[in-house]
Amino acid sequence: MAIIETYNLTKYYGKIRGIEQLNLTVNEGDFFGFIGPNGAGKSTTIRTLLGLVSPTSGSATIFGKDIKNTTGILTDIGYISSEISFYSGMRAGEIIALSAKLRNKDCSKEAKTLCERLQLDPSRKVEELSLGNRKKVGIVCAMQHRPRLYIFDEPTSGLDPLIQKEFFDLLFERQKEGATIFLSSHVLSEIQRFCNRAAIIRQGRIVACGTVNELSKTHAKRVTLYKATHIPEIDGIFDVQTAHDSVSFLYKGDIKDLIAALQNLTFTDISITEPNLEEIFMHFYTQGGDNQ
Amino acid sequence: MTLYLHELKHGRKALIIWGAVIAFMLFICMIMFPEMKKQMDSVSEMFANMGGFTAAFGMDKIDFGTAMGFYGIECGNILSIGGGFFAALIGISALSKEEKNKTAEFLLTHPVSRINIVFQKLLSIITQVILLNICITAISALSFALIGENLAVREFMLLHLAYLILQLELACICFGISAFISRGSIGIGIGIAALLYFLNIIGNISDKAEFVKYITPFKYAEAADIISTAKLDTTLILIGTTYSIVAVAVAFMKYTKKDIAN
């Protein structure tokens, strides 16, 4: 069952492009990664889905309900924004309680557990909190009511590695219970490690979408030659990187041609691997990879 | 009503400070009255013969030498400026502060409809204005008792009722504007209150500018008119109430469809 579906979703801020003709499907139980650099349209997509801004054209559904009426939908969503702010003068615990009250729920037990696991002191005033601790407050607010869908916009910025691990452990637990997670992130290793599906957004449009394995399996290979002085002179070589003891490049073409070309070169060792998601991401952004 | 209570709690410090300052100034003014009363004969005559200045503050209509006259002129200005500015400030910031302080995303991603949010915020503003006026009216009445002067109850209550309606109108107009803006709200609120206050003074000075009485709510809260006639100008109040209703309706229409700033 599709939890999020968008149909040619478009948002313009006056003449400025937010997102354009965005088609996306997130299925129930997905741990979905949403990747793109600043200004690509990640936050606009999320803000449109949550009803914070109205789409210019196109439509979208969450839980099968039109996002034009988000009030009913928001009951089952937990959200963290990338730049998190709370009401000044309040304590972390008061913010968490306010969030529960706005949902008409008593989440005190769950909130206590989450605070303990994330090592958050609820008695501290929000003005005194670091970005990481404010994120923790946001995480507790987003998770304490155990929603069906979690929408997180760059949630790990500011969190130390131990808390990041705890955070992802929590998300995996919720996913096992049937929840769906939609995670926007700059950190590609995070997406590769935790997500089963992902989409890459570029200039407001989805340029690639699929399982993380599918996205990683381009026809290109990362070839590294150790103690080599030259690279093969054949077509299909790009993204050449030179280190002090090796030269590395992406190769897209017939592997037999590569092996034939390597016969004429001198090198001590060779490795041929799948490119990682970061390389694919860079490929999509710097090489016009959506056409390849 | 979670948001309503939250708004009241969040606004309580400002309400206490504004209430205390206005009440303190009224109280001090009234405490000073017995001392001033002794020299009032010459002062009253002087105030009554200052031409445009006399008309601007309505001193041609009431006797500055009586407690109610003194209260209407001196305290009336404190009340209309103080209460009016407070109402304008809470009205203008009610909706816009969420975007300005970047709390809009937190609030609007909870399952509370925008209509409900606007309603609860409006209710909290009305409550705060009423609480401010109850406090001020009580302190004012107490100050009359303390200096041993008779309170003209009808005029006094009508005057405070007019101030309440004036503040509610200012709050509602600013609330309507608040739905359109996302930052810089305080200057706009103070500017609107000050503009309407000075429009009334201009209207009092010049006959040609009499039409401003249909624009500024300070006209129907003119202490000199209320105390001298012991009645309110219901026509002007109805016009003001219409402005308030339109402003609130605009706030509902705008905010329910507004793109929230990042």
Coordinates of N, CA, C and O in Angstrom, one line a residue, chain B residues 79-199:
Chain B
L79 N -4.9 55.6 29.5 CA -5.7 54.4 29.1 C -5.7 54.1 27.6 O -5.6 53.0 27.2
S80 N -6.0 55.2 26.9 CA -6.2 54.9 25.5 C -4.9 54.6 24.8 O -4.8 53.7 23.9
I81 N -3.8 55.3 25.2 CA -2.5 55.0 24.6 C -2.0 53.7 25.1 O -1.6 52.8 24.3
G82 N -2.0 53.5 26.4 CA -1.4 52.3 27.0 C -2.2 51.1 26.6 O -1.6 50.1 26.0
G83 N -3.5 51.1 26.8 CA -4.4 50.0 26.5 C -4.4 49.7 25.0 O -4.4 48.6 24.5
G84 N -4.4 50.8 24.2 CA -4.5 50.7 22.7 C -3.2 50.1 22.2 O -3.2 49.2 21.3
F85 N -2.1 50.5 22.7 CA -0.8 49.9 22.2 C -0.7 48.4 22.6 O -0.2 47.6 21.8
F86 N -1.1 48.1 23.8 CA -1.0 46.7 24.3 C -1.9 45.8 23.3 O -1.4 44.8 22.8
A87 N -3.1 46.3 23.1 CA -4.0 45.6 22.2 C -3.5 45.4 20.8 O -3.5 44.3 20.2
A88 N -2.9 46.5 20.3 CA -2.3 46.4 18.9 C -1.1 45.4 18.9 O -1.0 44.7 17.9
L89 N -0.3 45.5 19.9 CA 0.9 44.6 20.0 C 0.5 43.1 20.0 O 1.0 42.3 19.3
I90 N -0.5 42.8 20.9 CA -0.8 41.3 21.0 C -1.6 40.9 19.7 O -1.5 39.8 19.3
G91 N -2.3 41.8 19.1 CA -3.1 41.5 17.9 C -2.1 41.3 16.7 O -2.2 40.3 16.0
I92 N -1.2 42.2 16.6 CA -0.3 42.1 15.4 C 0.7 40.9 15.5 O 1.1 40.4 14.4
S93 N 1.0 40.5 16.7 CA 1.9 39.4 16.8 C 1.3 38.0 16.9 O 2.0 37.0 16.8
A94 N 0.0 38.0 17.1 CA -0.7 36.7 17.4 C -0.4 35.6 16.4 O 0.0 34.5 16.7
L95 N -0.6 35.9 15.1 CA -0.4 34.9 14.1 C 1.1 35.0 13.5 O 1.7 34.0 13.3
S96 N 1.6 36.2 13.3 CA 2.9 36.4 12.7 C 4.0 35.9 13.5 O 5.0 35.5 13.0
K97 N 3.9 35.9 14.8 CA 5.0 35.5 15.7 C 5.4 34.0 15.5 O 6.6 33.7 15.7
E98 N 4.5 33.2 15.0 CA 4.8 31.8 14.8 C 5.8 31.7 13.6 O 6.8 30.9 13.7
E99 N 5.7 32.5 12.6 CA 6.6 32.5 11.5 C 7.9 33.2 11.9 O 9.0 32.8 11.6
K100 N 7.7 34.3 12.6 CA 8.9 35.1 13.0 C 9.8 34.3 13.9 O 11.0 34.4 13.7
N101 N 9.2 33.6 14.8 CA 10.0 32.9 15.8 C 10.3 31.4 15.3 O 10.8 30.6 16.1
K102 N 9.9 31.1 14.1 CA 10.1 29.8 13.5 C 9.4 28.7 14.2 O 9.9 27.6 14.3
T103 N 8.3 29.0 14.9 CA 7.6 27.9 15.6 C 6.4 27.4 14.8 O 5.7 26.5 15.2
A104 N 6.2 28.1 13.6 CA 5.0 27.7 12.8 C 5.0 26.3 12.4 O 3.9 25.6 12.4
E105 N 6.2 25.8 12.0 CA 6.3 24.4 11.6 C 5.9 23.4 12.7 O 5.2 22.4 12.5
F106 N 6.3 23.8 13.9 CA 6.0 22.9 15.1 C 4.5 22.9 15.3 O 3.9 21.8 15.4
L107 N 3.9 24.1 15.3 CA 2.5 24.2 15.6 C 1.6 23.6 14.5 O 0.7 22.8 14.7
L108 N 1.9 23.9 13.2 CA 1.1 23.6 12.1 C 1.2 22.1 11.6 O 0.5 21.7 10.8
T109 N 2.2 21.4 12.2 CA 2.3 20.0 11.9 C 1.7 19.1 12.9 O 1.9 17.9 12.9
H110 N 0.9 19.7 13.8 CA 0.1 19.0 14.7 C -1.3 18.9 14.2 O -1.7 19.8 13.4
P111 N -2.1 18.0 14.6 CA -3.5 17.8 14.0 C -4.5 18.8 14.5 O -5.5 18.5 15.2
V112 N -4.2 20.1 14.3 CA -5.1 21.2 14.7 C -5.3 22.0 13.5 O -4.4 22.5 12.8
S113 N -6.6 22.1 13.1 CA -6.9 22.9 11.8 C -6.5 24.3 11.9 O -6.5 24.9 13.1
R114 N -6.2 24.9 10.8 CA -5.8 26.4 10.9 C -6.9 27.2 11.4 O -6.7 28.2 12.0
I115 N -8.2 26.8 11.0 CA -9.3 27.6 11.5 C -9.4 27.6 13.0 O -9.6 28.6 13.7
N116 N -9.1 26.4 13.6 CA -9.1 26.2 15.0 C -7.9 27.1 15.6 O -8.1 27.7 16.7
I117 N -6.8 27.1 15.0 CA -5.7 27.9 15.5 C -6.0 29.3 15.5 O -5.8 30.0 16.5
V118 N -6.6 29.8 14.4 CA -7.0 31.3 14.4 C -8.0 31.6 15.4 O -7.9 32.6 16.2
F119 N -9.0 30.7 15.6 CA -10.0 30.9 16.6 C -9.5 30.9 18.0 O -9.8 31.8 18.8
Q120 N -8.6 30.0 18.3 CA -8.0 29.9 19.7 C -7.1 31.1 20.0 O -7.1 31.7 21.1
K121 N -6.4 31.6 19.0 CA -5.5 32.7 19.2 C -6.4 34.0 19.3 O -6.0 34.9 20.2
L122 N -7.4 34.1 18.6 CA -8.3 35.3 18.7 C -8.9 35.3 20.1 O -9.0 36.4 20.7
L123 N -9.4 34.2 20.5 CA -10.0 34.1 21.8 C -9.0 34.5 22.9 O -9.4 35.1 23.9
S124 N -7.8 34.1 22.8 CA -6.8 34.4 23.8 C -6.5 35.9 23.8 O -6.3 36.5 24.9
I125 N -6.5 36.6 22.7 CA -6.3 38.0 22.6 C -7.5 38.7 23.3 O -7.3 39.6 24.1
I126 N -8.7 38.3 23.0 CA -9.9 38.9 23.6 C -9.8 38.7 25.1 O -10.1 39.7 25.9
T127 N -9.4 37.6 25.5 CA -9.3 37.3 27.0 C -8.3 38.2 27.6 O -8.6 38.8 28.7
Q128 N -7.2 38.4 27.0 CA -6.1 39.2 27.5 C -6.5 40.7 27.6 O -6.3 41.3 28.6
V129 N -7.2 41.2 26.6 CA -7.7 42.5 26.6 C -8.7 42.7 27.7 O -8.7 43.7 28.5
I130 N -9.6 41.7 27.9 CA -10.7 41.8 28.9 C -10.0 41.8 30.3 O -10.3 42.6 31.2
L131 N -9.0 40.9 30.5 CA -8.3 40.8 31.8 C -7.6 42.1 32.1 O -7.7 42.6 33.3
L132 N -7.0 42.7 31.1 CA -6.3 44.0 31.3 C -7.3 45.1 31.8 O -7.0 45.8 32.7
N133 N -8.4 45.1 31.1 CA -9.4 46.1 31.5 C -10.1 45.9 32.8 O -10.4 46.9 33.5
I134 N -10.3 44.6 33.2 CA -10.9 44.4 34.5 C -9.9 44.9 35.6 O -10.3 45.6 36.5
C135 N -8.6 44.6 35.4 CA -7.6 45.0 36.4 C -7.5 46.5 36.4 O -7.5 47.1 37.5
I136 N -7.5 47.2 35.3 CA -7.3 48.6 35.3 C -8.6 49.3 35.9 O -8.5 50.3 36.6
T137 N -9.7 48.8 35.5 CA -11.0 49.4 36.0 C -11.1 49.3 37.5 O -11.4 50.2 38.2
A138 N -10.7 48.1 38.0 CA -10.7 47.9 39.5 C -9.7 48.9 40.2 O -10.1 49.5 41.2
I139 N -8.5 49.0 39.7 CA -7.5 49.9 40.3 C -8.0 51.3 40.2 O -7.8 52.1 41.2
S140 N -8.6 51.7 39.1 CA -9.1 53.1 38.9 C -10.2 53.4 40.0 O -10.2 54.4 40.6
A141 N -11.1 52.4 40.1 CA -12.2 52.6 41.1 C -11.7 52.7 42.5 O -12.1 53.6 43.3
L142 N -10.7 51.9 42.7 CA -10.0 51.9 44.1 C -9.3 53.3 44.3 O -9.4 53.8 45.4
S143 N -8.7 53.8 43.3 CA -8.0 55.1 43.5 C -9.0 56.2 43.8 O -8.7 57.1 44.6
F144 N -10.2 56.2 43.2 CA -11.2 57.2 43.5 C -11.6 57.1 45.0 O -11.7 58.1 45.7
A145 N -11.8 55.8 45.5 CA -12.1 55.6 46.9 C -11.0 56.1 47.8 O -11.3 56.7 48.9
L146 N -9.8 55.9 47.4 CA -8.6 56.2 48.3 C -8.5 57.7 48.4 O -8.1 58.2 49.5
I147 N -8.8 58.5 47.4 CA -8.7 59.9 47.5 C -10.0 60.6 48.0 O -10.1 61.8 48.1
G148 N -11.0 59.7 48.3 CA -12.3 60.2 48.8 C -13.1 61.0 47.9 O -13.9 61.9 48.3
E149 N -13.0 60.8 46.6 CA -13.8 61.5 45.6 C -15.0 60.6 45.2 O -14.8 59.3 45.1
N150 N -16.1 61.2 44.9 CA -17.2 60.4 44.4 C -17.0 60.0 42.9 O -16.6 60.7 42.1
L151 N -17.3 58.7 42.7 CA -17.2 58.2 41.3 C -18.6 58.3 40.6 O -19.6 57.8 41.2
A152 N -18.6 58.9 39.5 CA -19.8 58.9 38.7 C -19.9 57.6 38.0 O -19.3 57.4 36.9
V153 N -20.6 56.7 38.6 CA -20.5 55.2 38.2 C -20.9 55.1 36.7 O -20.2 54.4 35.9
R154 N -22.0 55.7 36.3 CA -22.4 55.4 34.9 C -21.4 55.9 33.9 O -21.0 55.2 33.0
E155 N -20.9 57.2 34.1 CA -19.9 57.7 33.2 C -18.6 56.9 33.2 O -18.0 56.6 32.2
F156 N -18.2 56.5 34.4 CA -17.0 55.7 34.6 C -17.1 54.4 33.9 O -16.2 54.0 33.2
M157 N -18.2 53.7 34.1 CA -18.4 52.4 33.4 C -18.5 52.5 31.9 O -17.9 51.7 31.2
L158 N -19.2 53.6 31.4 CA -19.3 53.8 30.0 C -17.9 54.1 29.4 O -17.6 53.6 28.3
L159 N -17.2 54.9 30.1 CA -15.8 55.2 29.7 C -15.0 54.0 29.5 O -14.3 53.7 28.5
H160 N -15.0 53.1 30.5 CA -14.2 51.9 30.5 C -14.7 50.9 29.5 O -13.9 50.1 28.9
L161 N -16.0 50.9 29.3 CA -16.6 50.0 28.2 C -16.1 50.5 26.8 O -15.7 49.7 26.0
A162 N -16.1 51.8 26.7 CA -15.6 52.4 25.4 C -14.1 52.0 25.2 O -13.7 51.6 24.1
Y163 N -13.3 52.1 26.2 CA -11.9 51.7 26.1 C -11.8 50.2 25.8 O -10.9 49.8 25.0
L164 N -12.6 49.4 26.4 CA -12.6 48.0 26.1 C -12.9 47.7 24.6 O -12.2 47.0 23.9
I165 N -13.9 48.4 24.1 CA -14.3 48.2 22.7 C -13.2 48.8 21.8 O -12.9 48.1 20.8
L166 N -12.6 49.9 22.1 CA -11.5 50.5 21.4 C -10.4 49.5 21.3 O -9.8 49.2 20.2
Q167 N -10.0 48.9 22.4 CA -8.9 48.0 22.4 C -9.2 46.7 21.6 O -8.3 46.2 20.9
L168 N -10.4 46.3 21.7 CA -10.8 45.1 21.0 C -10.7 45.4 19.5 O -10.3 44.5 18.7
E169 N -11.2 46.6 19.1 CA -11.1 46.9 17.7 C -9.7 47.0 17.2 O -9.4 46.4 16.1
L170 N -8.8 47.6 17.9 CA -7.4 47.7 17.5 C -6.8 46.3 17.5 O -6.1 46.0 16.5
A171 N -7.1 45.5 18.4 CA -6.6 44.1 18.5 C -7.1 43.3 17.2 O -6.3 42.6 16.6
C172 N -8.3 43.5 16.9 CA -8.9 42.7 15.8 C -8.3 43.2 14.4 O -8.0 42.4 13.6
I173 N -8.2 44.6 14.3 CA -7.6 45.1 13.0 C -6.1 44.6 12.9 O -5.7 44.1 11.8
C174 N -5.4 44.6 14.0 CA -4.0 44.2 13.9 C -3.9 42.7 13.7 O -3.0 42.1 13.0
F175 N -4.9 42.0 14.3 CA -5.0 40.5 14.1 C -5.2 40.2 12.6 O -4.5 39.2 12.1
G176 N -6.0 40.9 12.0 CA -6.3 40.7 10.5 C -5.0 40.9 9.7 O -4.6 40.1 8.9
I177 N -4.2 42.0 10.1 CA -3.0 42.3 9.4 C -1.9 41.2 9.7 O -1.2 40.8 8.8
S178 N -2.0 40.7 10.9 CA -1.0 39.7 11.4 C -1.0 38.4 10.5 O 0.0 37.8 10.3
A179 N -2.2 38.2 9.9 CA -2.3 37.0 9.0 C -1.5 37.1 7.8 O -1.1 36.1 7.1
F180 N -1.2 38.4 7.4 CA -0.5 38.6 6.1 C 1.0 38.7 6.3 O 1.8 38.6 5.3
I181 N 1.5 39.0 7.5 CA 2.9 39.3 7.7 C 3.6 38.1 8.4 O 3.0 37.3 9.1
S182 N 4.9 38.1 8.2 CA 5.7 37.0 8.9 C 6.8 37.6 9.8 O 7.4 36.8 10.5
R183 N 7.1 38.8 9.6 CA 8.1 39.4 10.5 C 7.9 41.0 10.6 O 7.1 41.5 9.8
G184 N 8.6 41.6 11.5 CA 8.5 43.0 11.7 C 7.2 43.5 12.1 O 6.7 44.6 11.8
S185 N 6.5 42.7 13.0 CA 5.1 43.0 13.3 C 5.0 44.1 14.4 O 4.0 44.8 14.3
I186 N 6.0 44.2 15.3 CA 5.8 45.2 16.4 C 5.7 46.6 15.9 O 4.8 47.4 16.3
G187 N 6.6 47.0 15.0 CA 6.5 48.3 14.4 C 5.2 48.6 13.8 O 4.7 49.7 13.9
I188 N 4.7 47.7 13.0 CA 3.4 47.9 12.3 C 2.3 48.1 13.4 O 1.5 49.0 13.2
G189 N 2.3 47.3 14.4 CA 1.2 47.4 15.5 C 1.3 48.7 16.1 O 0.2 49.4 16.3
I190 N 2.5 49.2 16.6 CA 2.6 50.5 17.2 C 2.2 51.6 16.3 O 1.5 52.5 16.6
G191 N 2.7 51.4 15.0 CA 2.4 52.4 14.0 C 0.9 52.6 13.8 O 0.4 53.8 13.7
I192 N 0.2 51.5 13.7 CA -1.3 51.6 13.5 C -2.0 52.3 14.7 O -2.8 53.2 14.5
A193 N -1.6 51.9 15.9 CA -2.2 52.5 17.1 C -1.9 54.0 17.2 O -2.8 54.8 17.4
A194 N -0.6 54.3 16.9 CA -0.2 55.7 17.0 C -1.0 56.5 15.9 O -1.5 57.7 16.2
L195 N -1.0 56.0 14.7 CA -1.7 56.7 13.6 C -3.1 57.0 13.9 O -3.6 58.1 13.8
L196 N -3.8 56.0 14.4 CA -5.3 56.2 14.7 C -5.4 57.2 15.9 O -6.4 57.9 15.9
Y197 N -4.5 57.1 16.8 CA -4.6 58.1 18.0 C -4.4 59.5 17.5 O -5.2 60.4 17.8
F198 N -3.4 59.7 16.6 CA -3.2 61.1 16.2 C -4.2 61.6 15.2 O -4.6 62.7 15.1
L199 N -4.8 60.6 14.4 CA -5.9 61.0 13.5 C -7.1 61.6 14.4 O -7.7 62.5 13.9

